[in-house]
Short mmCIF file of C-alpha atoms in Angstrom, two decimals:
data_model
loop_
_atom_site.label_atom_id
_atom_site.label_comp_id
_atom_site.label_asym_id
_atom_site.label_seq_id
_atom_site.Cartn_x
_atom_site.Cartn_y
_atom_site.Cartn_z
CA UNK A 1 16.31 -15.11 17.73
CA UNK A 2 14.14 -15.75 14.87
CA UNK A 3 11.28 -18.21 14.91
CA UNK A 4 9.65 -20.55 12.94
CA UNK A 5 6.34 -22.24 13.43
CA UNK A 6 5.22 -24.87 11.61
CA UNK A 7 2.29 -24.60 10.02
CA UNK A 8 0.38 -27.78 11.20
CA UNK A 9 2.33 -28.96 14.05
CA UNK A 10 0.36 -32.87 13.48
CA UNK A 11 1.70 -32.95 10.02
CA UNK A 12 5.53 -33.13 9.76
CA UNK A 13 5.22 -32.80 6.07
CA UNK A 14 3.50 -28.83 6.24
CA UNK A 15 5.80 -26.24 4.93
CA UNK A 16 7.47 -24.31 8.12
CA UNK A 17 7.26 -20.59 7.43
CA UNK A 18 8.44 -17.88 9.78
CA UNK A 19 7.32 -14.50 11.64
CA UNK A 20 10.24 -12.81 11.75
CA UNK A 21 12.86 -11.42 9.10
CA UNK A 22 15.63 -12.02 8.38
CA UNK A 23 16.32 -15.38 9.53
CA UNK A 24 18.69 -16.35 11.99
CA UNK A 25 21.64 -15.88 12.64
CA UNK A 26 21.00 -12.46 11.78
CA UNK A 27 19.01 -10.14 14.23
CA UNK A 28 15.47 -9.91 14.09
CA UNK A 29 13.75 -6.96 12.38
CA UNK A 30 10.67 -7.75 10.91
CA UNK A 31 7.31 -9.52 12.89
CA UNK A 32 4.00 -10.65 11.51
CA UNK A 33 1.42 -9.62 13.46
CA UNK A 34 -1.94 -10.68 11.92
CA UNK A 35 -3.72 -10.74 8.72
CA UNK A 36 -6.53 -8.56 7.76
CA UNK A 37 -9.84 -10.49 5.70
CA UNK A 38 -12.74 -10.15 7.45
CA UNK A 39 -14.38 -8.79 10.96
CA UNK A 40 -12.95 -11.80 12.46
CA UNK A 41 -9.45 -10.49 11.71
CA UNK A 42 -10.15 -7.64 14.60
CA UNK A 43 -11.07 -10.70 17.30
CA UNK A 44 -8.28 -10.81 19.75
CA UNK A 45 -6.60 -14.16 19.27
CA UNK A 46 -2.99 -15.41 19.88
CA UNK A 47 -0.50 -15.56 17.30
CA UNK A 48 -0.38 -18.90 17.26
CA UNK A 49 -3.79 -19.35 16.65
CA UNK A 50 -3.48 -16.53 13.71
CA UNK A 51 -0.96 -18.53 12.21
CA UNK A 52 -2.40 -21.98 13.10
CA UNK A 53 -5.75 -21.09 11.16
CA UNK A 54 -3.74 -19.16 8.38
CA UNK A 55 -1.83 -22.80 8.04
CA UNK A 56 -5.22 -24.42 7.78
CA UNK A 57 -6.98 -22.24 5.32
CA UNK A 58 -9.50 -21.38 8.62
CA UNK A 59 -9.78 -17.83 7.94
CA UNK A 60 -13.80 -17.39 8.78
CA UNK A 61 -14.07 -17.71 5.30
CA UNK A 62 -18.06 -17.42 6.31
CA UNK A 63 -17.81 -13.97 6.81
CA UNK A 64 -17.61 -11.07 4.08
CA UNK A 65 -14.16 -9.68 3.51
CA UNK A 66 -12.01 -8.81 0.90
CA UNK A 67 -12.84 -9.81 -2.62
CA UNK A 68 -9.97 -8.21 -5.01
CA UNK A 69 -8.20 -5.93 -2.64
CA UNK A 70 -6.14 -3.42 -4.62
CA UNK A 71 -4.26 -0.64 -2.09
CA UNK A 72 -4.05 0.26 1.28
CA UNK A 73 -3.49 3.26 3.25
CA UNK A 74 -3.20 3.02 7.36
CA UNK A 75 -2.99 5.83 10.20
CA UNK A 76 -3.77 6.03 14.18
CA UNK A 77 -5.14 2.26 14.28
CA UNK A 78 -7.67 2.89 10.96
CA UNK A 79 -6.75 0.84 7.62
CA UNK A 80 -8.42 1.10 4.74
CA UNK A 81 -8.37 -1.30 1.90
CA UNK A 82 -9.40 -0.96 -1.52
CA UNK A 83 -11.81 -3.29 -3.04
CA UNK A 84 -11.86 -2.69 -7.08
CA UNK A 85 -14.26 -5.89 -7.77
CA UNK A 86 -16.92 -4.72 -4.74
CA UNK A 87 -16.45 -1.11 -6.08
CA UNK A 88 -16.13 -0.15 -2.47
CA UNK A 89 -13.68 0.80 0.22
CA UNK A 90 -13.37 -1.40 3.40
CA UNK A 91 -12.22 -0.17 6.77
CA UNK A 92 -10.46 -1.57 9.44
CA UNK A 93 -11.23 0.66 13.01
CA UNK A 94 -8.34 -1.24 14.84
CA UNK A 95 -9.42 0.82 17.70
CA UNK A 96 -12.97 -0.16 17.81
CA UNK A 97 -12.83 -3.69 16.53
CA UNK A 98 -14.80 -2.99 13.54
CA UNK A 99 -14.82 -3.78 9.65
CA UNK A 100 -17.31 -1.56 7.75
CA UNK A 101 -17.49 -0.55 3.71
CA UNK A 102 -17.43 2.79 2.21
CA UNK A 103 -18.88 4.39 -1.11
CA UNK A 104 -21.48 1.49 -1.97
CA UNK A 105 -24.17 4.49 -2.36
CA UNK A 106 -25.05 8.19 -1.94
CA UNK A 107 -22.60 10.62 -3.36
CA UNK A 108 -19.89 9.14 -2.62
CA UNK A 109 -20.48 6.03 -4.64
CA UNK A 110 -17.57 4.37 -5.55
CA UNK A 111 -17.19 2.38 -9.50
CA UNK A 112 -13.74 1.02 -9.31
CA UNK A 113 -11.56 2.20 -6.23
CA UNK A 114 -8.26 1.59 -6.69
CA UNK A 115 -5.40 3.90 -4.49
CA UNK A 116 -5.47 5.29 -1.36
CA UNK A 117 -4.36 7.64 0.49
CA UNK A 118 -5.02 9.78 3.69
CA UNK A 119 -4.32 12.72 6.12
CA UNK A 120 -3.51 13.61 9.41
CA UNK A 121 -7.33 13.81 10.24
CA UNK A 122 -7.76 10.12 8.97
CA UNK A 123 -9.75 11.61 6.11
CA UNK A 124 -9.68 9.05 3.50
CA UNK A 125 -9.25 9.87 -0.15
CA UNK A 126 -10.14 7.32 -2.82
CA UNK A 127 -8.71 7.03 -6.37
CA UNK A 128 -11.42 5.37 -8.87
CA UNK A 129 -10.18 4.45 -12.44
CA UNK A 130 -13.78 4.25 -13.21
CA UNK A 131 -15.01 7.83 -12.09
CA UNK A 132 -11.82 9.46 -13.26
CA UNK A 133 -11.80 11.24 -10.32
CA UNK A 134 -10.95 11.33 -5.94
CA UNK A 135 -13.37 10.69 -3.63
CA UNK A 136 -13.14 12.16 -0.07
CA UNK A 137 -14.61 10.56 2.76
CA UNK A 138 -14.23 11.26 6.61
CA UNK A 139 -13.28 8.84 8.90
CA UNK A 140 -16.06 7.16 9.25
CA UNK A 141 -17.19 6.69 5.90
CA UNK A 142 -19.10 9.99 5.51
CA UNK A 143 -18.72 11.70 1.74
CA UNK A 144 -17.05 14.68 1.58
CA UNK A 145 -15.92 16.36 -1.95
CA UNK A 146 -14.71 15.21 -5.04
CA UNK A 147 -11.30 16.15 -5.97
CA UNK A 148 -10.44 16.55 -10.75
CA UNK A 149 -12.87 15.20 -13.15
CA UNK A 150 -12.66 12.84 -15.93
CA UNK A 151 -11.94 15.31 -18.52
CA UNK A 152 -8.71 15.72 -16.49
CA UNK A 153 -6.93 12.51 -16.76
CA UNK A 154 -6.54 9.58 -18.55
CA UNK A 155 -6.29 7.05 -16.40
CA UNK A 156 -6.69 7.63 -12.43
CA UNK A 157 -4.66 5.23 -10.66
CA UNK A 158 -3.22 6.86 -7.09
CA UNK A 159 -3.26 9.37 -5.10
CA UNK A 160 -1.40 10.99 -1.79
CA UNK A 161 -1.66 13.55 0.66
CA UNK A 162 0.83 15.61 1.80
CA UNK A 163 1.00 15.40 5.89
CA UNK A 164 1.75 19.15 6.26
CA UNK A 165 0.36 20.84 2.85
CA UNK A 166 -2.74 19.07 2.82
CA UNK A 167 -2.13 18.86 -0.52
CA UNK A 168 -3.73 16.17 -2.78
CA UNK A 169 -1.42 14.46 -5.25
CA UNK A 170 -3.44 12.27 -7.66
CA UNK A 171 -1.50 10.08 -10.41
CA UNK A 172 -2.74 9.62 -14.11
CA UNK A 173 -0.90 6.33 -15.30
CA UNK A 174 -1.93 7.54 -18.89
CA UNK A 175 -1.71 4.54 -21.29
CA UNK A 176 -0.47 3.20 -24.41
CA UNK A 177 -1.96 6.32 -26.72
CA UNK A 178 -1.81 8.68 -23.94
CA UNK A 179 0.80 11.25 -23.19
CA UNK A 180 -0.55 12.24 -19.63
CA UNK A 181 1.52 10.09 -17.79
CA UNK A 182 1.93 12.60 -14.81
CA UNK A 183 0.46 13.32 -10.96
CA UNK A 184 -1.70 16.63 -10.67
CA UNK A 185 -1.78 19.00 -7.78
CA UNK A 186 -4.81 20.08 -6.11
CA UNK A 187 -5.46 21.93 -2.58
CA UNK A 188 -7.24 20.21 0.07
CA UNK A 189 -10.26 21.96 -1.47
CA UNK A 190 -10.18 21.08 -4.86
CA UNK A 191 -8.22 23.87 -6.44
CA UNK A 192 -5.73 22.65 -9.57
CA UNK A 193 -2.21 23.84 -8.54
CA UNK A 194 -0.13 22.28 -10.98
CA UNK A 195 1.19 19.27 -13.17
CA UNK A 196 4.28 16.90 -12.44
CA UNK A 197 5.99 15.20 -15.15
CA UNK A 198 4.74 13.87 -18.82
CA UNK A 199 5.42 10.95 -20.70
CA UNK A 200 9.24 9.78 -21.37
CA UNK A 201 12.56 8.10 -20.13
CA UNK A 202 14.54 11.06 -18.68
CA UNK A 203 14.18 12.66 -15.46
CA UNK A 204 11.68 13.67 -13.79
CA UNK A 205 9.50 11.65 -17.00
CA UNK A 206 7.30 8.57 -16.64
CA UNK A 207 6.40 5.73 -18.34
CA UNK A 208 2.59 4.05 -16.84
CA UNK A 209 3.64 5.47 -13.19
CA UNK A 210 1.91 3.14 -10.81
CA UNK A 211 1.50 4.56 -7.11
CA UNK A 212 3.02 7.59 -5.17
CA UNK A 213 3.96 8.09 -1.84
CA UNK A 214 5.22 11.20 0.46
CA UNK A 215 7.41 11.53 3.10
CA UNK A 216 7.31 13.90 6.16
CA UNK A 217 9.41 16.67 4.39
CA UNK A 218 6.64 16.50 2.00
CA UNK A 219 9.18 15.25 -1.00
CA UNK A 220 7.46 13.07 -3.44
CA UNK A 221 8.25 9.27 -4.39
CA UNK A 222 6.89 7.61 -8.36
CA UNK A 223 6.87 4.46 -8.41
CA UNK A 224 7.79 4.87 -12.07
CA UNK A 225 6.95 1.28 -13.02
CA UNK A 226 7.44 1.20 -16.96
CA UNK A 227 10.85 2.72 -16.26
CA UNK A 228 11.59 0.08 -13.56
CA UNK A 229 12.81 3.32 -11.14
CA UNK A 230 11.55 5.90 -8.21
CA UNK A 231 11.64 9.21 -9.15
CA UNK A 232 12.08 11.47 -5.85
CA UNK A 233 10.51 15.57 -6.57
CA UNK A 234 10.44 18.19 -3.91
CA UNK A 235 7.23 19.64 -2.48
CA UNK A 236 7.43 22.02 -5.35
CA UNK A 237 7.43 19.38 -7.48
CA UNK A 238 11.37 19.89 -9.31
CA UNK A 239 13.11 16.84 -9.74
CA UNK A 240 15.59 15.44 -7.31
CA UNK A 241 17.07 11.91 -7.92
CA UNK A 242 15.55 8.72 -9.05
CA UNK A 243 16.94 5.15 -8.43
CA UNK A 244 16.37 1.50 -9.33
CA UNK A 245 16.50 -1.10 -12.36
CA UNK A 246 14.90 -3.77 -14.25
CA UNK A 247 16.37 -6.90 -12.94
CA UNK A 248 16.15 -10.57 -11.60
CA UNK A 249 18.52 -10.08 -8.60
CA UNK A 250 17.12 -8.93 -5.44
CA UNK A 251 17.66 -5.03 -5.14
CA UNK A 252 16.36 -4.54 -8.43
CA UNK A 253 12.87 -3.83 -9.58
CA UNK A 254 10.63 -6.54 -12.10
CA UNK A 255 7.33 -5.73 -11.63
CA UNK A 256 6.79 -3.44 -8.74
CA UNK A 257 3.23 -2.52 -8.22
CA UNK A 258 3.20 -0.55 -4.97
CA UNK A 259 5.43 1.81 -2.80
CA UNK A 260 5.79 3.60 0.67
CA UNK A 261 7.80 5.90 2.68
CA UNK A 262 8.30 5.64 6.72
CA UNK A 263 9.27 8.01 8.72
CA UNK A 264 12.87 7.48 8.36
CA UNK A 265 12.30 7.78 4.50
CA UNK A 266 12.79 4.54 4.28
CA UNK A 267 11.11 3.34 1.14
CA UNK A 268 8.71 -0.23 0.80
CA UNK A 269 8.30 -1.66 -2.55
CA UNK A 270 5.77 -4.74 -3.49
CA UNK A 271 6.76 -6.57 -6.49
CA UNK A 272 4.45 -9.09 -8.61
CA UNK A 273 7.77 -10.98 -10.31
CA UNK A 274 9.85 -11.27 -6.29
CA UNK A 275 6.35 -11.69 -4.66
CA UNK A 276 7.71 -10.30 -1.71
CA UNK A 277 8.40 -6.62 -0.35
CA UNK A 278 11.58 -4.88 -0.24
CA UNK A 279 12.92 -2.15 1.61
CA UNK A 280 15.74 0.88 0.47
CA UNK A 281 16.92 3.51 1.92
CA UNK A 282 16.47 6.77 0.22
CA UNK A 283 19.18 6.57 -1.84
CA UNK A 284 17.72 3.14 -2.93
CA UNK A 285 20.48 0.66 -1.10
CA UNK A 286 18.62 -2.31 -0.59
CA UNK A 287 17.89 -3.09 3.42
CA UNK A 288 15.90 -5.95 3.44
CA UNK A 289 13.39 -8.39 1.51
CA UNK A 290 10.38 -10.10 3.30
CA UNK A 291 7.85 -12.75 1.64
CA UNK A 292 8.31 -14.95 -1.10
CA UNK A 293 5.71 -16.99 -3.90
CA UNK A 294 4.66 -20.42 -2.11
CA UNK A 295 1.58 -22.16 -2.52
CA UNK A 296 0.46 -22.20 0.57
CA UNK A 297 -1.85 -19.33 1.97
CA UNK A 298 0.58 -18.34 5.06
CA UNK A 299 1.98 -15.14 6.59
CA UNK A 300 4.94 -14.09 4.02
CA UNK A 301 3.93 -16.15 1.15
CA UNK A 302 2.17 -14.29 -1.83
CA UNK A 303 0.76 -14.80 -5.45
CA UNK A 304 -0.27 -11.14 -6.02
CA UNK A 305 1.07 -8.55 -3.89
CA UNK A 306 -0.11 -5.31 -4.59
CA UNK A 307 -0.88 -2.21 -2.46
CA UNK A 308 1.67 -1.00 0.64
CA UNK A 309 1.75 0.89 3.55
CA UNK A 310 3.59 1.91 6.28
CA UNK A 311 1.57 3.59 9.57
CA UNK A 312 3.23 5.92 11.96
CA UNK A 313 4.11 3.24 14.76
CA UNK A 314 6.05 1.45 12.00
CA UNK A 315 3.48 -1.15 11.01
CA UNK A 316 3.43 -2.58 7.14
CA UNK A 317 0.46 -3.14 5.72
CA UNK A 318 0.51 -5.55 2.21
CA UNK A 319 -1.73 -6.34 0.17
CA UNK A 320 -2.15 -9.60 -1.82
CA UNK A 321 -4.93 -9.81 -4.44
CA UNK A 322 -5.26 -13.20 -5.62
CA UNK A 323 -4.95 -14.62 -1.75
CA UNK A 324 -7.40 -11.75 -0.66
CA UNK A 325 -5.85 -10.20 2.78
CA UNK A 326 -3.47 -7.93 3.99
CA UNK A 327 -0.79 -9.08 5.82
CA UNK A 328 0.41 -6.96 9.23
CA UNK A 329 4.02 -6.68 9.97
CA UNK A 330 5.55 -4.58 12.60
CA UNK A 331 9.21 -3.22 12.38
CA UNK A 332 11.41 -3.84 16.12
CA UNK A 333 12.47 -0.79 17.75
CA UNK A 334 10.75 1.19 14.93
CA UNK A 335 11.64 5.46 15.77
CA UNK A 336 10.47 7.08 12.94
CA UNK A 337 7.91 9.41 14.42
#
C-alpha cells in the first residue's frame, strides 16, 4: 500500500507528501530513497529521518554540496552531478561513502559542465558549454582526454556513451543563428565518425535538442526540445520514429529539459512546466508521472527539475536546480538488467 508521511508529525498543518507512486489504491511502483546534497547525504540514516529533516529544511546545510546542479549520470553505486555555477563535477562513491569534486584544476579543468554521461568502466565524460568540448575523467576523478574542439560546435550541451560501442555521442544544441543543431560521433579515442541530424522540423531534424540518451541496443533517444518530441536513430545513426507533443495534459511534453532510457527502454523525461518526471514506453505511451511544483523543499516536490538518470539496478536519479539536490527513487521489482 502506498504511504504517506507527514512532514512534521507536531504540526498538523505541514503538507503530507508521499514516498511511493502512484497513490493508493493503485499498486505501488515508485519509492524515494534519499536525496543527494552534500557528504552527509552518504550517512546511513532511516528514512524517516531523511524525510523528517527534508520536512524541516535540516539538510546539513553547513556542509558544501550542490550549488546549481545541472545533469546527472549514475552506474555501479557512483553518481555524478554536474555543477555549472562551481564549474566542477561532484561525485557521489555510494560504495565508499564519499562526496568529492572533479575538474577544479590541472588539465582537466572544467569552465561550465553541463551533461553527463558514462561507460561501463565508470569513466565519466563531461560536456562543458564553456570549453566547447568533452572532458574524460576516470573514476576517480583522474583526467583523461579531451573529446571535439570548439571550432566543432556551436553550442555543447550533452553527451552519451554507447554501453557496447564505446562510442561518444556529444550534442550541439546550436542556437538561434546557428544551423548545427545536431549530435557528433566520435570513437572512444577521439576519432570524428560522423554527424546526426541538422536544423529543422521533419524527421530525424532538430530544433535546440537538449540531452540524449542510449539504450542497451545502442539506439539513440533526442530529447528534441524545440520540437516538443524524441527522436529515436539506430546505432548507425538513420532515423527510426519520434514521438511526443507540446501540451498541458499529462503525456505531453511543455518544457522537457532532460531524458533517460532503462533497461527495458523505458524512457524518463523531466519537465520544467509539469515539474515532475514522466515515464513512456518506447513507443511514447505514457506509464507514469512522479513529483509535482509545491513550495515546500520535500521528496517529489520541485521548482527546477533538470538532469535524469536511470542506473542499472533501476534507481532514478533527478535533478532539481533551484532546490539544489538530487532526489533518489528506486523502481519495485525493477528487471531490466
Amino acid at each position: 500500500m502506498s504511504l504517506l508521511i507527514g512532514g512534521c508529525s507536531t504540526s498538523p498543518t505541514k503538507q503530507t507528501y508521499q514516498i511511493f507512486w502512484p497513490s493508493d489504491p493503485e499498486n505501488a511502483r515508485i519509492k524515494y530513497e534519499v536525496t543527494l546534497r552534500n557528504q552527509a547525504s552518504l550517512n546511513e540514516v532511516s528514512i524517516e529521518k531523511r524525510l523528517r529533516n527534508a520536512a524541516l529544511g535540516e539538510a546539513s546545510s553547513n556542509q558544501q554540496g550542490l550549488i546549481k546542479p545541472y545533469d546527472v549520470v549514475a552506474l555501479k553505486g557512483l553518481v555524478a552531478v554536474s555543477d555549472s555555477l562551481l564549474g566542477t563535477v561532484h561525485v557521489f562513491d555510494i560504495t565508499r561513502k564519499k562526496m568529492f569534486a572533479i575538474g577544479w584544476r590541472g588539465k582537466g579543468q572544467l569552465k561550465k559542465p553541463v551533461g553527463l554521461g558514462m561507460d561501463a568502466q565508470q569513466n565519466i565524460y563531461v560536456a562543458d558549454a564553456a570549453l566547447g568540448m568533452v572532458v574524460k575523467f576516470d573514476p576517480r576523478g583522474h583526467f583523461l582526454s579531451k573529446i571535439g574542439n570548439k571550432s566543432e560546435f556551436s553550442r555543447v550541451i550533452d553527451v552519451a556513451v554507447g554501453p557496447q560501442t564505446q562510442r561518444v555521442y556529444v550534442l550541439d544544441r546550436g542556437g538561434i543563428d546557428s544551423s548545427k543543431h545536431q549530435i557528433s560521433v566520435f570513437t572512444n579515442d577521439g576519432d570524428f565518425i560522423r554527424t546526426i541530424g541538422n536544423r529543422g522540423h521533419g524527421d530525424g531534424e532538430f530544433n535546440h535538442p537538449i540531452q540524449i540518451a542510449i539504450d542497451k541496443q545502442e539506439q539513440l533517444y533526442v530529447l528534441d526540445a524545440g520540437n516538443f518530441r524524441v527522436q529515436v536513430f539506430d546505432n548507425n545513426g538513420q532515423f527510426l520514429f519520434n514521438w511526443g507533443r507540446l501540451g498541458k495534459a499529462l503525456g505531453n511534453l511543455a518544457r522537457p529539459r532532460g531524458i533517460a532510457v532503462d533497461g527495458l527502454s523505458r524512457v524518463y523525461i523531466s519537465d520544467a512546466a509539469f515539474q515532475n518526471f514522466q515515464i513512456f514506453t518506447k513507443a511514447g505511451e505514457l506509464l507514469i508521472n512522479v513529483g509535482s511544483g509545491g513550495g515546500e523543499d520535500l521528496p517529489g516536490q520541485y521548482l527546477l527539475p533538470a538532469g535524469i538518470a536511470v542506473d542499472e539496478s533501476g534507481k532514478i536519479f533527478l535533478v532539481d536546480q533551484i532546490r539544489r539536490k538530487v532526489d533518489v527513487f528506486s523502481l519495485l521489482d525493477y528487471d531490466g538488467k
